[in-house]
XYZ file of C-alpha atoms in Angstrom:
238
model
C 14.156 1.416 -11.863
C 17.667 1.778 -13.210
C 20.080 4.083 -11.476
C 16.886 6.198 -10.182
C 17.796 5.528 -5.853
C 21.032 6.991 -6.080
C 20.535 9.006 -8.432
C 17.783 10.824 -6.067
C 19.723 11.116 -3.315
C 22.578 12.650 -5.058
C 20.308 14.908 -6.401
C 19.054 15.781 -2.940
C 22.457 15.916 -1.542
C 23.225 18.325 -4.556
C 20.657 21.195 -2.741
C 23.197 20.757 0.419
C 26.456 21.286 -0.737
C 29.502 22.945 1.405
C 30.980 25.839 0.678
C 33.689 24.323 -1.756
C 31.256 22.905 -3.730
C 32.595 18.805 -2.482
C 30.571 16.277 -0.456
C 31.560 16.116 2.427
C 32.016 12.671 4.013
C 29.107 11.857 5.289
C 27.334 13.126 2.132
C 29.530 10.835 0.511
C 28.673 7.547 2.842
C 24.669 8.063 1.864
C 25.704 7.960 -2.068
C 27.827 5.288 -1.761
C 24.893 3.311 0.045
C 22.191 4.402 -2.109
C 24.243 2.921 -5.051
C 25.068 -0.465 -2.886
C 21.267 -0.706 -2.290
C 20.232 -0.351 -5.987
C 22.812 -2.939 -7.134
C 21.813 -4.981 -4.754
C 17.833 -4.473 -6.286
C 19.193 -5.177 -9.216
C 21.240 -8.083 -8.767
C 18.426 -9.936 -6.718
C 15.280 -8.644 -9.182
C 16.887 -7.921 -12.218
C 13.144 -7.464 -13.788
C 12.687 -4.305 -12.191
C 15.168 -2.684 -14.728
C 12.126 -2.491 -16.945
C 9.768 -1.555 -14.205
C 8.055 1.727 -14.723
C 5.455 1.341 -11.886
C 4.921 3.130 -8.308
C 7.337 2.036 -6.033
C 9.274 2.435 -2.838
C 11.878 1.292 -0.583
C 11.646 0.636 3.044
C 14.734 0.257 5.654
C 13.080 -2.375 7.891
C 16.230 -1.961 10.401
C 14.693 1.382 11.425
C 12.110 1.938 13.699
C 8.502 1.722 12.157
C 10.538 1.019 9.060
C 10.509 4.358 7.132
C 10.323 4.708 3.351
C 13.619 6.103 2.521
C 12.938 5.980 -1.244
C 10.207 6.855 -3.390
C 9.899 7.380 -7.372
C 7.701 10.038 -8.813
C 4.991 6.989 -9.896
C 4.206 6.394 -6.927
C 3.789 10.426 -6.201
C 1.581 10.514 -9.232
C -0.336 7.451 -7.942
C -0.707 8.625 -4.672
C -1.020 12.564 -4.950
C 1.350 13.246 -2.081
C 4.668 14.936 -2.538
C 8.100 13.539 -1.564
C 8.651 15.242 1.186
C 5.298 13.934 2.730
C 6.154 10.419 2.049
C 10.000 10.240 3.177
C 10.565 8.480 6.590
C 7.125 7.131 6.993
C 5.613 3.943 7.187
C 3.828 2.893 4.130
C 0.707 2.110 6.482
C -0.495 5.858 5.874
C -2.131 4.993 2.587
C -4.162 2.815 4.916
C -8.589 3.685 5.400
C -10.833 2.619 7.630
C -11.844 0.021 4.591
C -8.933 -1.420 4.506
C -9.217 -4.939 4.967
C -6.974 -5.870 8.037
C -6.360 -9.640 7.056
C -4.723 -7.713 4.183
C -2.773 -5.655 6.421
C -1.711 -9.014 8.817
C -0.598 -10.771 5.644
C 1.971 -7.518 4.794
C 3.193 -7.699 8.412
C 3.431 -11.111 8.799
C 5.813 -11.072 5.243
C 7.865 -8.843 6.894
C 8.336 -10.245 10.191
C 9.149 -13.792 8.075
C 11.151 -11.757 5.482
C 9.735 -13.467 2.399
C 7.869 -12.012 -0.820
C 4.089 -11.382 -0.984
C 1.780 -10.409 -3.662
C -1.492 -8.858 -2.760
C -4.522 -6.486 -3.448
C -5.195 -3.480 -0.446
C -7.759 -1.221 -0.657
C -5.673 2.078 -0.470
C -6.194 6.482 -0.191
C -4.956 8.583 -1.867
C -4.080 12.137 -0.622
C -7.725 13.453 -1.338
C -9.322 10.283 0.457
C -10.096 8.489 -2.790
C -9.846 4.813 -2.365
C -7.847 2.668 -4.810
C -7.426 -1.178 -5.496
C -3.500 -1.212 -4.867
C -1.554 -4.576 -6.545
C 0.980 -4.556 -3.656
C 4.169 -6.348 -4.906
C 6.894 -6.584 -1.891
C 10.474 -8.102 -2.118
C 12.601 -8.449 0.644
C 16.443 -7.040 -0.085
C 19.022 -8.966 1.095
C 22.728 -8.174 2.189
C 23.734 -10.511 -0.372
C 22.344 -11.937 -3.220
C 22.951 -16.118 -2.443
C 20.639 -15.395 1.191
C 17.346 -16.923 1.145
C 13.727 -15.285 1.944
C 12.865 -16.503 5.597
C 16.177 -15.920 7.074
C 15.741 -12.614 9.487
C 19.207 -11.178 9.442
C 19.875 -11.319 6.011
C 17.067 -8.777 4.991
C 18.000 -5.006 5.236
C 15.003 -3.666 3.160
C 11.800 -4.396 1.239
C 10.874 -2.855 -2.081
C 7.386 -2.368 -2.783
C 5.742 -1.930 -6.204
C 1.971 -0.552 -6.508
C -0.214 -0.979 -9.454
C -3.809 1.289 -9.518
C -5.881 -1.949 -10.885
C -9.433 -0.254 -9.659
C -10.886 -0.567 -13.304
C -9.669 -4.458 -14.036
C -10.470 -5.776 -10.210
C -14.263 -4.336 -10.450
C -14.630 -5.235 -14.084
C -13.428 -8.629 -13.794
C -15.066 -9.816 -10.643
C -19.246 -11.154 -10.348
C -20.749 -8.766 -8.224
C -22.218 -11.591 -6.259
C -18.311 -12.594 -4.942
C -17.425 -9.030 -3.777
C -16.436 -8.366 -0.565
C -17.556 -5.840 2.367
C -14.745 -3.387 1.156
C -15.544 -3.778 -1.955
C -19.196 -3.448 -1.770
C -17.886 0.475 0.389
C -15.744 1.483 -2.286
C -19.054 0.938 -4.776
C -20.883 2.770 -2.575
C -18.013 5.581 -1.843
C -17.576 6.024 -5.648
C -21.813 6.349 -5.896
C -21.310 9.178 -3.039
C -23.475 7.622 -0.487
C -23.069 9.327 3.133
C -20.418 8.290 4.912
C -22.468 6.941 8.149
C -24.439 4.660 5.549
C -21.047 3.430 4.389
C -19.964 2.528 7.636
C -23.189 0.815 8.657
C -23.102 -1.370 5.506
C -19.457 -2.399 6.394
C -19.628 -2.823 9.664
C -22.918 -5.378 9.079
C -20.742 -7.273 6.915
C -22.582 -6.550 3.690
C -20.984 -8.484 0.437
C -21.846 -8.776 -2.854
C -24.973 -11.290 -2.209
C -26.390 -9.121 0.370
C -26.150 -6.377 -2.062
C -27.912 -8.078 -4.654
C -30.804 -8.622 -2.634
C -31.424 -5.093 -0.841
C -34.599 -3.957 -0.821
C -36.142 -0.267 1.089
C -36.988 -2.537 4.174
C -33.351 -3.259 4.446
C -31.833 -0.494 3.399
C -33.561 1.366 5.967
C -32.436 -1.190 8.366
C -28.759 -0.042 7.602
C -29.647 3.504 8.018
C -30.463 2.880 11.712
C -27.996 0.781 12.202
C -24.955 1.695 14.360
C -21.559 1.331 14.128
C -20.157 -1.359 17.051
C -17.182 -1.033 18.293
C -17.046 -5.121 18.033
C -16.134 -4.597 14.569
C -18.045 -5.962 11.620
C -21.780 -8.310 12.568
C -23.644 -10.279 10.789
C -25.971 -9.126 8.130
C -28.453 -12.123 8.606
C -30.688 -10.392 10.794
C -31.510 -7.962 8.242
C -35.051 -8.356 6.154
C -34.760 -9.970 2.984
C -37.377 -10.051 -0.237
């Protein structure tokens, strides 16, 4: 990432300069914390020097812990603009696919303030789902504190990798999940109710191995419950 945060917000600062051409002193408090905040990224992940992925930073001391930073990766990855992203949560990239044991494991890293590494079924401005690799670090006030301690975490850094090719090349179709089975049949084009009635009966990567026009007709008249996902083993099978 190298000097990229404050770097950014100097730049930004840049389009708001007084008069006289000098920061004024508030100006000059957000550079002087946007360089404290890298060195402390650096100092606790020095790694990330060599990084050239999608990522952004979160200030968890804020409500709904905004993104305050955000390289152009991640823009690229993503397909929305800066000014789109800045002081949101990152939960926006979230879809109705999204698995939501996923999304308890990211909160429940934050709330404990340690590190997780996991894959989310994410959107992208134009609604096209994406397998995210969803690195987050914590940032602490000081390099020597510890993941699990609350007070000592002021941030979290999170780095996406797009790994939509390797996840469905690499896995049996047989072991894919429901999300996975309603990207497949997203990416095919399928209507969106028949997308939703496959998810919300559960259907994996067995169950897709094994549909026949009996069942697939049984998903077609199948509605949505508000329950949440069913059970798919009342379905006919060949």
């Amino acid at each position: 990432m190298g000097k990229q945060i404050s770097k950014e917000v100097e730049t930004n600062l840049n389009l708001h300069l007084n008069k006289s051409g000098i920061y004024n002193e508030s100006q000059q408090k957000k550079i002087l914390s946007a360089a404290n905040l890298e060195k402390r990224i650096l100092e606790q992940y020095p790694f990330l020097e060599r990084v050239n992925e999608s990522a952004v930073v979160a200030d968890i001391r804020a409500p709904d812990q905004p993104i305050i930073y955000v390289n152009d990766n991640f823009q690229k990855l993503t397909l929305y603009d800066r000014d789109e992203i800045i002081g949101r949560n990152c939960r926006f990239l979230q879809g109705k696919y999204t698995d939501r044991k996923v999304v308890a494991q990211i909160r429940e890293a934050i709330e404990t303030r340690k590190p997780l590494d996991v894959e989310i079924l994410n959107y992208r401005k134009d609604g096209i789902p994406f397998w995210n690799n969803f690195l987050l670090l914590p940032i602490f006030k000081k390099k020597s504190h510890r993941a699990g301690v609350e007070d000592s975490v002021t941030h979290y850094i999170a780095i996406q990798k797009d790994v939509t090719l390797v996840k469905q090349g690499k896995k049996p179709l047989n072991e894919w999940s429901p999300a996975e089975v309603a990207f497949y049949f997203e990416y095919l084009g399928l209507p969106d109710a028949f997308v939703d009635n496959a998810f919300d009966l559960n259907i994996g990567g067995k169950q897709l191995l094994t549909l026949n026009e009996e069942s697939i007709s049984e998903i077609e008249r199948h509605r949505v419950s508000k329950r949440g996902p069913v059970s798919y083993t009342h379905l006919t099978l060949p």
